[in-house]
């Protein structure tokens, strides 16, 4: 981040502080001003908030739905709400989700198989997935709903699409990915390389940060693509890196890889619903994602993928590339006539194999309704996300136990922390990754435990990192302030 950008950011917060008539950015009155006057937004009341009493409880009890007790009010829920900064791991439950799941249970009970084509609420199970596609296409920047599909899980979809898009030869067989990729990606790519008879130690090209740094420089990525390009069959990178929170310039990297003749795929697990995406215009070949993080579709929710229309719009299909086929990828006009010959849907849905779980789809659909009604659309939501993360960053860097990353490797016995996420809001998602110092001394685990005791739920990543993720749909500036205050108390207790 340039010095001018840092200066402008500080000036912006100084003006807001002055306008609020408060003396400190961590004054509760200032965050009330930000949440209610300067930058109101979010749809917090549309989500169920985890309870402080529950995350600190050793009890095995849960809500008794058989009781006639009146439901807890939103105000009462706020009183016992923890500060939840784990939306990059598991998004919160939309309030409407439970009711909509029960509606589908009732249709199953009352209409059974007829729910596929005669649904009382107009959500016929046979094509219910189509209801999710408009919002999905908008979130990833598809040209139309024909470029996106909901299906399976992220890693399963990655394997499935690699059957089509990873076709190694003796000359072009390598896969470019980042070092410390999410392990499931590494496992999948390794097994694909081995399945084709190649040696992973020779076929996987890992991008590593420079010594003493934690995130990748774009110029180093482009340099590696230029150097290794003629032997690279596939580039697979994350839209947002799960560990550091770094966001990558998708269009720039995709263009550079295409110039070298590479196929380009993206893992968008931490990007979809988090940062603005424009996959079609960026000419991305394919992308995969999960739906349980920023899309709030629940644990293990149905995932999705994107396939650029250039691969599916021609009569001859995939330009001679193979695909794995199933009956839900067949033309819906004749699907239930059970023809023997596969007739692919024109678009990404030709890769879908089977009918999806309605009970997973309905959770995704309930969340998509919230994205659809957000004032100003997703770009407005992303702007709020940048503001929340910026405020959290400034507050954390103002603590006396914060240590600049450039000196993080210096030896000290005093508990400190640094931030390994890029400072440029355009180069990160809604996440700050805090690394606790001294490295390797187990401080992170102790900090995490004490934060939970104070009602702050963040995400731990061994061995030394806690991830703080303020999600614009439901987190507030007050959540960020409480997190800053709690971390300050914990670090002082441990000093």
CSV table of C-alpha atoms in Angstrom, one decimal:
chain,number,residue,atom,x,y,z
A,1,UNK,CA,0.0,0.0,0.0
A,2,UNK,CA,1.4,3.4,-1.0
A,3,UNK,CA,2.2,6.1,1.6
A,4,UNK,CA,-0.4,8.3,0.0
A,5,UNK,CA,-3.1,5.6,0.4
A,6,UNK,CA,-2.2,5.2,4.1
A,7,UNK,CA,-2.2,8.9,4.6
A,8,UNK,CA,-5.6,9.2,2.9
A,9,UNK,CA,-7.0,6.4,5.0
A,10,UNK,CA,-5.9,8.0,8.3
A,11,UNK,CA,-7.3,11.4,7.1
A,12,UNK,CA,-10.7,9.8,6.4
A,13,UNK,CA,-10.9,8.3,9.9
A,14,UNK,CA,-9.7,11.6,11.5
A,15,UNK,CA,-12.5,13.4,9.7
A,16,UNK,CA,-15.0,10.9,10.9
A,17,UNK,CA,-13.7,11.1,14.5
A,18,UNK,CA,-14.1,14.9,14.4
A,19,UNK,CA,-17.6,14.6,13.0
A,20,UNK,CA,-18.6,12.3,15.8
A,21,UNK,CA,-17.4,14.7,18.5
A,22,UNK,CA,-15.6,11.8,20.1
A,23,UNK,CA,-12.0,11.7,21.3
A,24,UNK,CA,-11.0,8.2,20.3
A,25,UNK,CA,-11.7,5.7,17.5
A,26,UNK,CA,-12.3,3.1,20.2
A,27,UNK,CA,-14.9,5.2,22.1
A,28,UNK,CA,-18.2,3.3,22.1
A,29,UNK,CA,-20.0,6.5,21.1
A,30,UNK,CA,-17.8,6.6,18.0
A,31,UNK,CA,-18.8,3.1,16.8
A,32,UNK,CA,-22.5,4.0,17.6
A,33,UNK,CA,-22.0,7.0,15.3
A,34,UNK,CA,-20.5,4.9,12.6
A,35,UNK,CA,-23.2,2.2,12.8
A,36,UNK,CA,-26.2,4.5,13.1
A,37,UNK,CA,-25.2,7.7,11.3
A,38,UNK,CA,-22.1,7.7,9.1
A,39,UNK,CA,-22.2,4.2,7.6
A,40,UNK,CA,-25.4,2.4,8.6
A,41,UNK,CA,-25.9,-0.9,6.8
A,42,UNK,CA,-25.8,-4.6,7.0
A,43,UNK,CA,-28.7,-6.9,7.6
A,44,UNK,CA,-27.8,-8.0,11.2
A,45,UNK,CA,-31.4,-8.5,12.3
A,46,UNK,CA,-31.8,-11.1,9.5
A,47,UNK,CA,-29.3,-13.5,11.2
A,48,UNK,CA,-29.1,-15.7,14.3
A,49,UNK,CA,-26.3,-14.5,16.5
A,50,UNK,CA,-24.3,-17.1,18.5
A,51,UNK,CA,-24.6,-16.7,22.3
A,52,UNK,CA,-21.7,-15.9,24.6
A,53,UNK,CA,-23.3,-18.2,27.2
A,54,UNK,CA,-23.3,-21.0,24.6
A,55,UNK,CA,-19.7,-20.7,23.3
A,56,UNK,CA,-18.4,-20.7,26.9
A,57,UNK,CA,-20.7,-23.5,28.1
A,58,UNK,CA,-19.8,-27.1,28.8
A,59,UNK,CA,-23.4,-28.1,28.7
A,60,UNK,CA,-24.6,-30.5,26.0
A,61,UNK,CA,-28.1,-28.9,25.8
A,62,UNK,CA,-29.4,-27.0,22.8
A,63,UNK,CA,-32.6,-25.2,22.1
A,64,UNK,CA,-35.7,-27.2,22.9
A,65,UNK,CA,-38.0,-26.8,19.9
A,66,UNK,CA,-40.7,-28.9,21.5
A,67,UNK,CA,-41.2,-26.3,24.2
A,68,UNK,CA,-44.1,-23.8,24.0
A,69,UNK,CA,-41.8,-21.0,25.3
A,70,UNK,CA,-42.0,-17.9,23.1
A,71,UNK,CA,-39.0,-17.4,20.9
A,72,UNK,CA,-36.2,-15.2,22.1
A,73,UNK,CA,-36.5,-11.6,20.8
A,74,UNK,CA,-33.8,-10.0,18.7
A,75,UNK,CA,-33.1,-7.5,21.5
A,76,UNK,CA,-32.7,-10.3,24.1
A,77,UNK,CA,-30.5,-12.2,21.6
A,78,UNK,CA,-28.2,-9.1,21.2
A,79,UNK,CA,-27.7,-8.9,24.9
A,80,UNK,CA,-26.1,-12.3,25.0
A,81,UNK,CA,-24.6,-12.2,21.5
A,82,UNK,CA,-20.9,-13.0,21.1
A,83,UNK,CA,-18.8,-11.0,18.7
A,84,UNK,CA,-18.6,-13.4,15.7
A,85,UNK,CA,-15.6,-12.9,13.5
A,86,UNK,CA,-15.6,-16.4,11.9
A,87,UNK,CA,-17.7,-15.7,8.8
A,88,UNK,CA,-14.7,-16.7,6.6
A,89,UNK,CA,-15.0,-20.2,8.2
A,90,UNK,CA,-18.7,-20.6,8.6
A,91,UNK,CA,-21.3,-17.9,7.9
A,92,UNK,CA,-24.2,-17.3,10.3
A,93,UNK,CA,-27.6,-18.7,10.0
A,94,UNK,CA,-30.2,-16.5,8.2
A,95,UNK,CA,-33.3,-16.2,10.4
A,96,UNK,CA,-35.5,-17.3,7.5
A,97,UNK,CA,-33.6,-20.5,6.9
A,98,UNK,CA,-35.2,-22.6,9.6
A,99,UNK,CA,-38.7,-21.6,8.5
A,100,UNK,CA,-38.0,-22.4,4.9
A,101,UNK,CA,-36.4,-25.7,5.7
A,102,UNK,CA,-39.6,-26.6,7.7
A,103,UNK,CA,-41.7,-25.6,4.7
A,104,UNK,CA,-39.8,-28.1,2.5
A,105,UNK,CA,-40.2,-30.8,5.2
A,106,UNK,CA,-44.0,-30.1,5.1
A,107,UNK,CA,-44.1,-30.4,1.3
A,108,UNK,CA,-42.2,-33.7,1.6
A,109,UNK,CA,-44.6,-34.9,4.3
A,110,UNK,CA,-47.8,-33.8,2.5
A,111,UNK,CA,-47.0,-34.1,-1.2
A,112,UNK,CA,-44.1,-36.5,-1.2
A,113,UNK,CA,-42.9,-37.2,-4.8
A,114,UNK,CA,-45.3,-34.6,-6.2
A,115,UNK,CA,-43.1,-31.9,-4.7
A,116,UNK,CA,-40.8,-32.3,-7.7
A,117,UNK,CA,-43.4,-30.9,-10.1
A,118,UNK,CA,-46.3,-29.6,-8.0
A,119,UNK,CA,-44.8,-27.5,-5.2
A,120,UNK,CA,-47.4,-25.3,-3.4
A,121,UNK,CA,-44.8,-22.4,-3.0
A,122,UNK,CA,-43.6,-22.6,-6.6
A,123,UNK,CA,-40.3,-24.2,-5.7
A,124,UNK,CA,-40.6,-27.4,-7.8
A,125,UNK,CA,-37.8,-29.6,-6.7
A,126,UNK,CA,-37.0,-30.8,-10.2
A,127,UNK,CA,-35.6,-27.4,-11.1
A,128,UNK,CA,-35.3,-25.7,-7.8
A,129,UNK,CA,-31.5,-25.1,-8.3
A,130,UNK,CA,-32.4,-22.7,-11.1
A,131,UNK,CA,-33.9,-20.3,-8.5
A,132,UNK,CA,-30.3,-19.8,-7.1
A,133,UNK,CA,-28.6,-19.1,-10.4
A,134,UNK,CA,-29.5,-15.4,-10.9
A,135,UNK,CA,-27.9,-14.3,-7.6
A,136,UNK,CA,-25.0,-16.7,-8.2
A,137,UNK,CA,-24.3,-15.3,-11.7
A,138,UNK,CA,-24.4,-11.8,-10.3
A,139,UNK,CA,-22.0,-12.6,-7.4
A,140,UNK,CA,-19.3,-14.1,-9.7
A,141,UNK,CA,-19.7,-11.8,-12.7
A,142,UNK,CA,-21.1,-14.4,-15.1
A,143,UNK,CA,-22.5,-13.3,-18.5
A,144,UNK,CA,-25.7,-15.2,-17.7
A,145,UNK,CA,-27.1,-18.0,-15.5
A,146,UNK,CA,-25.8,-20.5,-18.1
A,147,UNK,CA,-22.2,-20.0,-16.8
A,148,UNK,CA,-22.9,-21.1,-13.2
A,149,UNK,CA,-24.2,-24.2,-11.4
A,150,UNK,CA,-24.9,-25.4,-7.9
A,151,UNK,CA,-23.6,-28.9,-7.2
A,152,UNK,CA,-21.7,-31.2,-4.9
A,153,UNK,CA,-18.7,-29.9,-2.8
A,154,UNK,CA,-15.8,-27.8,-3.8
A,155,UNK,CA,-13.2,-30.5,-4.0
A,156,UNK,CA,-15.6,-32.9,-5.8
A,157,UNK,CA,-16.3,-30.1,-8.4
A,158,UNK,CA,-12.6,-29.4,-8.8
A,159,UNK,CA,-11.9,-33.1,-9.5
A,160,UNK,CA,-14.8,-33.2,-12.0
A,161,UNK,CA,-13.8,-30.1,-13.9
A,162,UNK,CA,-10.1,-31.2,-14.0
A,163,UNK,CA,-11.2,-34.2,-16.0
A,164,UNK,CA,-12.1,-31.7,-18.7
A,165,UNK,CA,-9.5,-29.0,-18.1
A,166,UNK,CA,-6.4,-30.8,-17.0
A,167,UNK,CA,-5.2,-32.8,-20.0
A,168,UNK,CA,-1.4,-33.1,-19.5
A,169,UNK,CA,1.0,-33.9,-22.2
A,170,UNK,CA,4.8,-34.7,-22.1
A,171,UNK,CA,5.5,-31.1,-23.0
A,172,UNK,CA,2.7,-29.3,-20.9
A,173,UNK,CA,1.9,-31.1,-17.7
A,174,UNK,CA,2.6,-28.8,-14.7
A,175,UNK,CA,0.1,-27.1,-12.4
A,176,UNK,CA,0.9,-23.8,-10.8
A,177,UNK,CA,-0.5,-23.1,-7.3
A,178,UNK,CA,0.5,-21.2,-4.2
A,179,UNK,CA,2.5,-22.6,-1.4
A,180,UNK,CA,0.4,-23.2,1.7
A,181,UNK,CA,-2.7,-23.6,-0.5
A,182,UNK,CA,-5.7,-25.0,1.4
A,183,UNK,CA,-4.7,-28.6,1.9
A,184,UNK,CA,-7.7,-30.1,0.0
A,185,UNK,CA,-6.6,-28.3,-3.1
A,186,UNK,CA,-3.1,-29.6,-2.8
A,187,UNK,CA,-4.4,-33.1,-2.2
A,188,UNK,CA,-6.7,-32.9,-5.2
A,189,UNK,CA,-4.0,-31.6,-7.5
A,190,UNK,CA,-1.5,-34.1,-6.3
A,191,UNK,CA,-3.9,-37.0,-6.9
A,192,UNK,CA,-4.8,-35.7,-10.4
A,193,UNK,CA,-1.1,-35.5,-11.4
A,194,UNK,CA,-0.5,-39.0,-10.1
A,195,UNK,CA,-3.6,-40.3,-11.9
A,196,UNK,CA,-2.2,-39.1,-15.2
A,197,UNK,CA,1.1,-40.9,-14.4
A,198,UNK,CA,3.2,-37.8,-13.6
A,199,UNK,CA,5.5,-37.1,-10.6
A,200,UNK,CA,4.0,-34.4,-8.3
A,201,UNK,CA,7.5,-33.3,-7.3
A,202,UNK,CA,8.1,-32.4,-10.9
A,203,UNK,CA,4.6,-31.4,-11.9
A,204,UNK,CA,3.5,-29.0,-9.1
A,205,UNK,CA,5.0,-25.6,-9.2
A,206,UNK,CA,4.5,-23.7,-5.9
A,207,UNK,CA,4.5,-19.9,-5.6
A,208,UNK,CA,6.1,-18.8,-2.4
A,209,UNK,CA,6.4,-15.3,-0.9
A,210,UNK,CA,9.8,-13.7,-0.8
A,211,UNK,CA,11.9,-14.3,2.3
A,212,UNK,CA,10.5,-12.4,5.3
A,213,UNK,CA,7.2,-11.8,3.5
A,214,UNK,CA,3.9,-13.5,3.9
A,215,UNK,CA,1.9,-12.8,0.8
A,216,UNK,CA,2.8,-13.1,-2.9
A,217,UNK,CA,3.8,-10.2,-5.1
A,218,UNK,CA,1.9,-10.0,-8.4
A,219,UNK,CA,5.1,-9.4,-10.3
A,220,UNK,CA,6.5,-12.7,-9.0
A,221,UNK,CA,3.4,-14.6,-10.0
A,222,UNK,CA,3.6,-13.1,-13.5
A,223,UNK,CA,7.3,-13.8,-13.8
A,224,UNK,CA,6.8,-17.5,-12.9
A,225,UNK,CA,4.0,-17.8,-15.5
A,226,UNK,CA,6.3,-16.4,-18.1
A,227,UNK,CA,9.2,-18.6,-17.1
A,228,UNK,CA,7.3,-21.9,-16.7
A,229,UNK,CA,4.4,-21.1,-19.1
A,230,UNK,CA,5.2,-23.5,-22.0
A,231,UNK,CA,5.2,-26.4,-19.5
A,232,UNK,CA,2.1,-25.4,-17.4
A,233,UNK,CA,-1.1,-27.1,-18.3
A,234,UNK,CA,-3.2,-25.5,-15.5
A,235,UNK,CA,-3.0,-22.4,-13.2
A,236,UNK,CA,-5.1,-22.9,-10.1
A,237,UNK,CA,-5.0,-20.1,-7.5
A,238,UNK,CA,-7.4,-18.7,-4.9
A,239,UNK,CA,-9.4,-15.6,-5.4
A,240,UNK,CA,-8.6,-14.8,-1.7
A,241,UNK,CA,-5.9,-16.8,0.1
A,242,UNK,CA,-7.5,-18.5,3.1
A,243,UNK,CA,-4.5,-18.1,5.5
A,244,UNK,CA,-3.3,-14.6,4.8
A,245,UNK,CA,-6.5,-13.0,3.4
A,246,UNK,CA,-4.7,-11.8,0.3
A,247,UNK,CA,-6.9,-11.1,-2.8
A,248,UNK,CA,-5.4,-11.7,-6.2
A,249,UNK,CA,-5.8,-9.7,-9.4
A,250,UNK,CA,-7.8,-12.4,-11.3
A,251,UNK,CA,-8.0,-10.7,-14.7
A,252,UNK,CA,-4.3,-9.8,-14.8
A,253,UNK,CA,-3.1,-13.3,-13.8
A,254,UNK,CA,-5.7,-15.0,-16.1
A,255,UNK,CA,-4.6,-12.9,-19.1
A,256,UNK,CA,-0.9,-13.6,-18.5
A,257,UNK,CA,-1.5,-17.4,-18.2
A,258,UNK,CA,-3.6,-17.5,-21.4
A,259,UNK,CA,-0.9,-15.7,-23.3
A,260,UNK,CA,1.3,-18.7,-22.4
A,261,UNK,CA,-1.4,-21.2,-23.5
A,262,UNK,CA,-2.4,-22.3,-20.0
A,263,UNK,CA,-5.9,-23.2,-18.7
A,264,UNK,CA,-6.8,-21.0,-15.7
A,265,UNK,CA,-9.1,-22.1,-12.8
A,266,UNK,CA,-9.8,-20.3,-9.5
A,267,UNK,CA,-10.7,-21.5,-6.1
A,268,UNK,CA,-13.2,-18.9,-4.8
A,269,UNK,CA,-14.0,-20.4,-1.4
A,270,UNK,CA,-12.9,-17.2,0.3
A,271,UNK,CA,-13.8,-14.8,-2.5
A,272,UNK,CA,-17.4,-15.4,-3.4
A,273,UNK,CA,-19.7,-13.2,-1.4
A,274,UNK,CA,-16.6,-11.4,-0.1
A,275,UNK,CA,-15.0,-9.5,-3.0
A,276,UNK,CA,-16.3,-8.3,-6.4
A,277,UNK,CA,-15.8,-10.9,-9.1
A,278,UNK,CA,-16.0,-10.5,-12.9
A,279,UNK,CA,-15.2,-14.0,-14.1
A,280,UNK,CA,-16.7,-13.8,-17.6
A,281,UNK,CA,-15.0,-10.6,-18.6
A,282,UNK,CA,-11.8,-11.8,-17.1
A,283,UNK,CA,-12.0,-14.9,-19.4
A,284,UNK,CA,-11.6,-17.3,-16.5
A,285,UNK,CA,-11.9,-20.9,-17.8
A,286,UNK,CA,-13.5,-22.3,-14.7
A,287,UNK,CA,-13.9,-21.7,-11.0
A,288,UNK,CA,-15.1,-23.6,-7.9
A,289,UNK,CA,-16.4,-22.5,-4.5
A,290,UNK,CA,-18.1,-23.6,-1.4
A,291,UNK,CA,-21.2,-21.9,0.0
A,292,UNK,CA,-20.9,-22.2,3.8
A,293,UNK,CA,-18.6,-19.2,4.4
A,294,UNK,CA,-19.7,-15.8,3.0
A,295,UNK,CA,-22.8,-17.3,1.4
A,296,UNK,CA,-24.2,-18.5,4.7
A,297,UNK,CA,-25.7,-21.7,3.4
A,298,UNK,CA,-24.8,-23.8,6.5
A,299,UNK,CA,-22.2,-26.5,7.4
A,300,UNK,CA,-21.2,-28.7,4.4
A,301,UNK,CA,-23.6,-26.8,2.2
A,302,UNK,CA,-24.0,-27.5,-1.5
A,303,UNK,CA,-21.2,-25.9,-3.5
A,304,UNK,CA,-21.0,-24.4,-7.0
A,305,UNK,CA,-18.9,-23.7,-10.1
A,306,UNK,CA,-18.4,-21.5,-13.1
A,307,UNK,CA,-17.5,-22.6,-16.6
A,308,UNK,CA,-17.0,-19.9,-19.2
A,309,UNK,CA,-19.5,-20.0,-22.1
A,310,UNK,CA,-16.6,-20.3,-24.6
A,311,UNK,CA,-16.3,-23.9,-23.6
A,312,UNK,CA,-20.0,-24.8,-23.7
A,313,UNK,CA,-21.7,-22.7,-26.3
A,314,UNK,CA,-20.6,-24.6,-29.5
A,315,UNK,CA,-22.5,-27.5,-30.9
A,316,UNK,CA,-19.5,-29.8,-30.6
A,317,UNK,CA,-19.4,-29.0,-26.9
A,318,UNK,CA,-16.0,-28.9,-25.2
A,319,UNK,CA,-13.7,-28.7,-28.2
A,320,UNK,CA,-13.0,-32.4,-28.0
A,321,UNK,CA,-12.3,-32.4,-24.3
A,322,UNK,CA,-14.1,-35.2,-22.3
A,323,UNK,CA,-16.5,-34.6,-19.4
A,324,UNK,CA,-18.1,-36.8,-16.7
A,325,UNK,CA,-21.8,-36.9,-17.4
A,326,UNK,CA,-24.9,-37.5,-15.3
A,327,UNK,CA,-28.6,-37.3,-15.9
A,328,UNK,CA,-29.1,-33.8,-14.3
A,329,UNK,CA,-26.6,-32.5,-16.9
A,330,UNK,CA,-28.9,-33.7,-19.7
A,331,UNK,CA,-31.4,-31.4,-21.5
A,332,UNK,CA,-34.3,-31.0,-19.0
A,333,UNK,CA,-36.8,-31.1,-21.8
A,334,UNK,CA,-36.1,-34.8,-22.4
A,335,UNK,CA,-34.5,-35.8,-19.1
A,336,UNK,CA,-37.4,-37.7,-17.7
A,337,UNK,CA,-38.0,-39.5,-21.0
A,338,UNK,CA,-34.9,-41.4,-20.1
A,339,UNK,CA,-33.1,-41.4,-23.4
A,340,UNK,CA,-29.9,-43.5,-23.7
A,341,UNK,CA,-27.9,-40.8,-25.5
A,342,UNK,CA,-26.6,-37.9,-23.4
A,343,UNK,CA,-27.7,-34.5,-24.6
A,344,UNK,CA,-25.8,-31.9,-22.6
A,345,UNK,CA,-27.4,-28.7,-21.3
A,346,UNK,CA,-25.9,-25.7,-23.1
A,347,UNK,CA,-23.9,-24.2,-20.3
A,348,UNK,CA,-22.2,-25.1,-17.0
A,349,UNK,CA,-25.1,-27.2,-15.9
A,350,UNK,CA,-24.0,-30.0,-18.3
A,351,UNK,CA,-21.4,-30.9,-15.7
A,352,UNK,CA,-24.1,-31.5,-13.0
A,353,UNK,CA,-24.6,-35.2,-12.3
A,354,UNK,CA,-27.6,-35.7,-10.0
A,355,UNK,CA,-30.5,-34.0,-8.3
A,356,UNK,CA,-29.3,-31.8,-5.5
A,357,UNK,CA,-30.4,-31.9,-1.9
A,358,UNK,CA,-33.4,-29.7,-1.5
A,359,UNK,CA,-32.5,-29.2,2.2
A,360,UNK,CA,-29.1,-27.8,1.3
A,361,UNK,CA,-30.5,-25.7,-1.6
A,362,UNK,CA,-33.2,-24.1,0.5
A,363,UNK,CA,-30.5,-22.8,3.0
A,364,UNK,CA,-28.5,-21.3,0.1
A,365,UNK,CA,-31.7,-19.8,-1.4
A,366,UNK,CA,-32.6,-18.2,2.0
A,367,UNK,CA,-29.3,-16.5,2.1
A,368,UNK,CA,-29.4,-15.4,-1.6
A,369,UNK,CA,-32.7,-13.6,-0.8
A,370,UNK,CA,-30.7,-11.4,1.6
A,371,UNK,CA,-28.0,-10.6,-1.0
A,372,UNK,CA,-30.8,-9.7,-3.5
A,373,UNK,CA,-32.4,-7.2,-1.1
A,374,UNK,CA,-29.2,-5.5,0.1
A,375,UNK,CA,-29.5,-1.8,-0.6
A,376,UNK,CA,-27.1,-0.8,-3.4
A,377,UNK,CA,-26.3,-4.4,-4.4
A,378,UNK,CA,-23.1,-6.3,-3.8
A,379,UNK,CA,-20.7,-3.4,-4.6
A,380,UNK,CA,-22.3,-1.5,-1.7
A,381,UNK,CA,-21.9,-4.5,0.5
A,382,UNK,CA,-18.2,-4.8,-0.5
A,383,UNK,CA,-17.7,-1.1,0.3
A,384,UNK,CA,-19.0,-1.6,3.8
A,385,UNK,CA,-16.8,-4.6,4.2
A,386,UNK,CA,-13.7,-2.5,3.3
A,387,UNK,CA,-14.7,0.1,5.8
A,388,UNK,CA,-15.2,-2.4,8.6
A,389,UNK,CA,-11.9,-4.1,7.9
A,390,UNK,CA,-10.1,-0.8,7.7
A,391,UNK,CA,-11.5,0.3,11.1
A,392,UNK,CA,-10.5,-3.0,12.6
A,393,UNK,CA,-7.0,-2.7,11.2
A,394,UNK,CA,-6.4,0.9,12.4
A,395,UNK,CA,-7.6,-0.1,15.9
A,396,UNK,CA,-5.5,-3.2,16.1
A,397,UNK,CA,-2.4,-1.3,14.9
A,398,UNK,CA,-3.0,1.3,17.6
A,399,UNK,CA,-2.4,-1.3,20.4
A,400,UNK,CA,0.9,-1.2,22.2
A,401,UNK,CA,1.4,-4.9,21.7
A,402,UNK,CA,1.2,-4.5,17.9
A,403,UNK,CA,4.5,-5.0,16.1
A,404,UNK,CA,5.2,-4.1,12.5
A,405,UNK,CA,5.6,-7.1,10.3
A,406,UNK,CA,9.1,-5.9,9.1
A,407,UNK,CA,10.4,-6.5,12.6
A,408,UNK,CA,8.3,-9.6,13.5
A,409,UNK,CA,11.2,-11.9,13.2
A,410,UNK,CA,13.2,-10.1,15.9
A,411,UNK,CA,13.7,-12.1,19.1
A,412,UNK,CA,11.6,-10.9,22.0
A,413,UNK,CA,10.0,-12.7,25.0
A,414,UNK,CA,7.2,-10.1,25.2
A,415,UNK,CA,3.9,-11.2,23.8
A,416,UNK,CA,3.2,-9.3,20.6
A,417,UNK,CA,1.2,-9.6,17.4
A,418,UNK,CA,1.5,-8.5,13.8
A,419,UNK,CA,-0.8,-8.6,10.8
A,420,UNK,CA,0.2,-10.6,7.7
A,421,UNK,CA,-2.7,-9.5,5.6
A,422,UNK,CA,-2.0,-6.8,2.9
A,423,UNK,CA,-2.9,-3.3,4.1
A,424,UNK,CA,-4.3,-2.3,0.7
A,425,UNK,CA,-8.1,-2.8,0.9
A,426,UNK,CA,-8.1,-3.8,-2.8
A,427,UNK,CA,-5.6,-6.5,-2.1
A,428,UNK,CA,-7.4,-8.3,0.6
A,429,UNK,CA,-10.8,-9.7,1.5
A,430,UNK,CA,-12.8,-9.2,4.6
A,431,UNK,CA,-10.1,-10.6,6.8
A,432,UNK,CA,-7.1,-9.7,8.9
A,433,UNK,CA,-4.7,-12.5,9.9
A,434,UNK,CA,-2.9,-11.9,13.1
A,435,UNK,CA,0.3,-13.7,13.8
A,436,UNK,CA,1.3,-14.0,17.4
A,437,UNK,CA,4.9,-13.5,18.6
A,438,UNK,CA,7.3,-15.0,19.5
A,439,UNK,CA,6.5,-17.4,16.6
A,440,UNK,CA,6.1,-21.0,17.6
A,441,UNK,CA,5.6,-20.4,21.4
A,442,UNK,CA,1.9,-21.3,21.5
A,443,UNK,CA,0.8,-17.8,22.3
A,444,UNK,CA,-2.0,-17.9,19.7
A,445,UNK,CA,-3.8,-20.8,21.5
A,446,UNK,CA,-3.8,-18.9,24.8
A,447,UNK,CA,-5.1,-15.7,23.2
A,448,UNK,CA,-7.8,-17.6,21.4
A,449,UNK,CA,-9.0,-19.3,24.6
A,450,UNK,CA,-9.1,-16.0,26.5
A,451,UNK,CA,-10.9,-14.2,23.7
A,452,UNK,CA,-13.6,-16.8,23.8
A,453,UNK,CA,-14.0,-16.3,27.5
A,454,UNK,CA,-14.6,-12.6,26.7
A,455,UNK,CA,-17.2,-13.5,24.1
A,456,UNK,CA,-15.0,-12.9,21.0
A,457,UNK,CA,-15.1,-15.8,18.5
A,458,UNK,CA,-12.3,-15.7,15.9
A,459,UNK,CA,-10.7,-18.5,13.8
A,460,UNK,CA,-7.5,-20.2,14.8
A,461,UNK,CA,-5.0,-21.5,12.3
A,462,UNK,CA,-2.0,-23.4,13.6
A,463,UNK,CA,0.6,-22.7,14.6
A,464,UNK,CA,0.4,-18.9,15.2
A,465,UNK,CA,-2.4,-17.2,13.4
A,466,UNK,CA,-5.9,-16.0,14.4
A,467,UNK,CA,-8.1,-14.8,11.6
A,468,UNK,CA,-10.5,-11.9,12.3
A,469,UNK,CA,-13.2,-11.6,9.6
A,470,UNK,CA,-15.8,-8.8,9.9
A,471,UNK,CA,-18.6,-9.7,7.6
A,472,UNK,CA,-20.6,-6.8,6.2
A,473,UNK,CA,-23.9,-8.5,6.2
A,474,UNK,CA,-24.0,-8.9,10.0
A,475,UNK,CA,-21.0,-7.5,11.7
A,476,UNK,CA,-20.8,-3.9,13.0
A,477,UNK,CA,-18.2,-1.3,13.9
A,478,UNK,CA,-19.1,-2.0,17.5
A,479,UNK,CA,-18.2,-5.7,17.0
A,480,UNK,CA,-14.8,-4.5,15.7
A,481,UNK,CA,-14.3,-2.1,18.7
A,482,UNK,CA,-15.2,-4.9,21.2
A,483,UNK,CA,-12.6,-7.2,19.5
A,484,UNK,CA,-9.9,-4.5,19.7
A,485,UNK,CA,-10.7,-3.9,23.3
A,486,UNK,CA,-10.7,-7.6,24.2
A,487,UNK,CA,-7.5,-8.3,22.4
A,488,UNK,CA,-5.8,-5.4,24.2
A,489,UNK,CA,-7.0,-6.8,27.6
A,490,UNK,CA,-5.8,-10.3,26.8
A,491,UNK,CA,-2.4,-9.3,25.5
A,492,UNK,CA,-1.9,-7.1,28.6
A,493,UNK,CA,-2.9,-10.0,30.8
A,494,UNK,CA,-0.3,-12.2,29.2
A,495,UNK,CA,2.5,-9.6,29.3
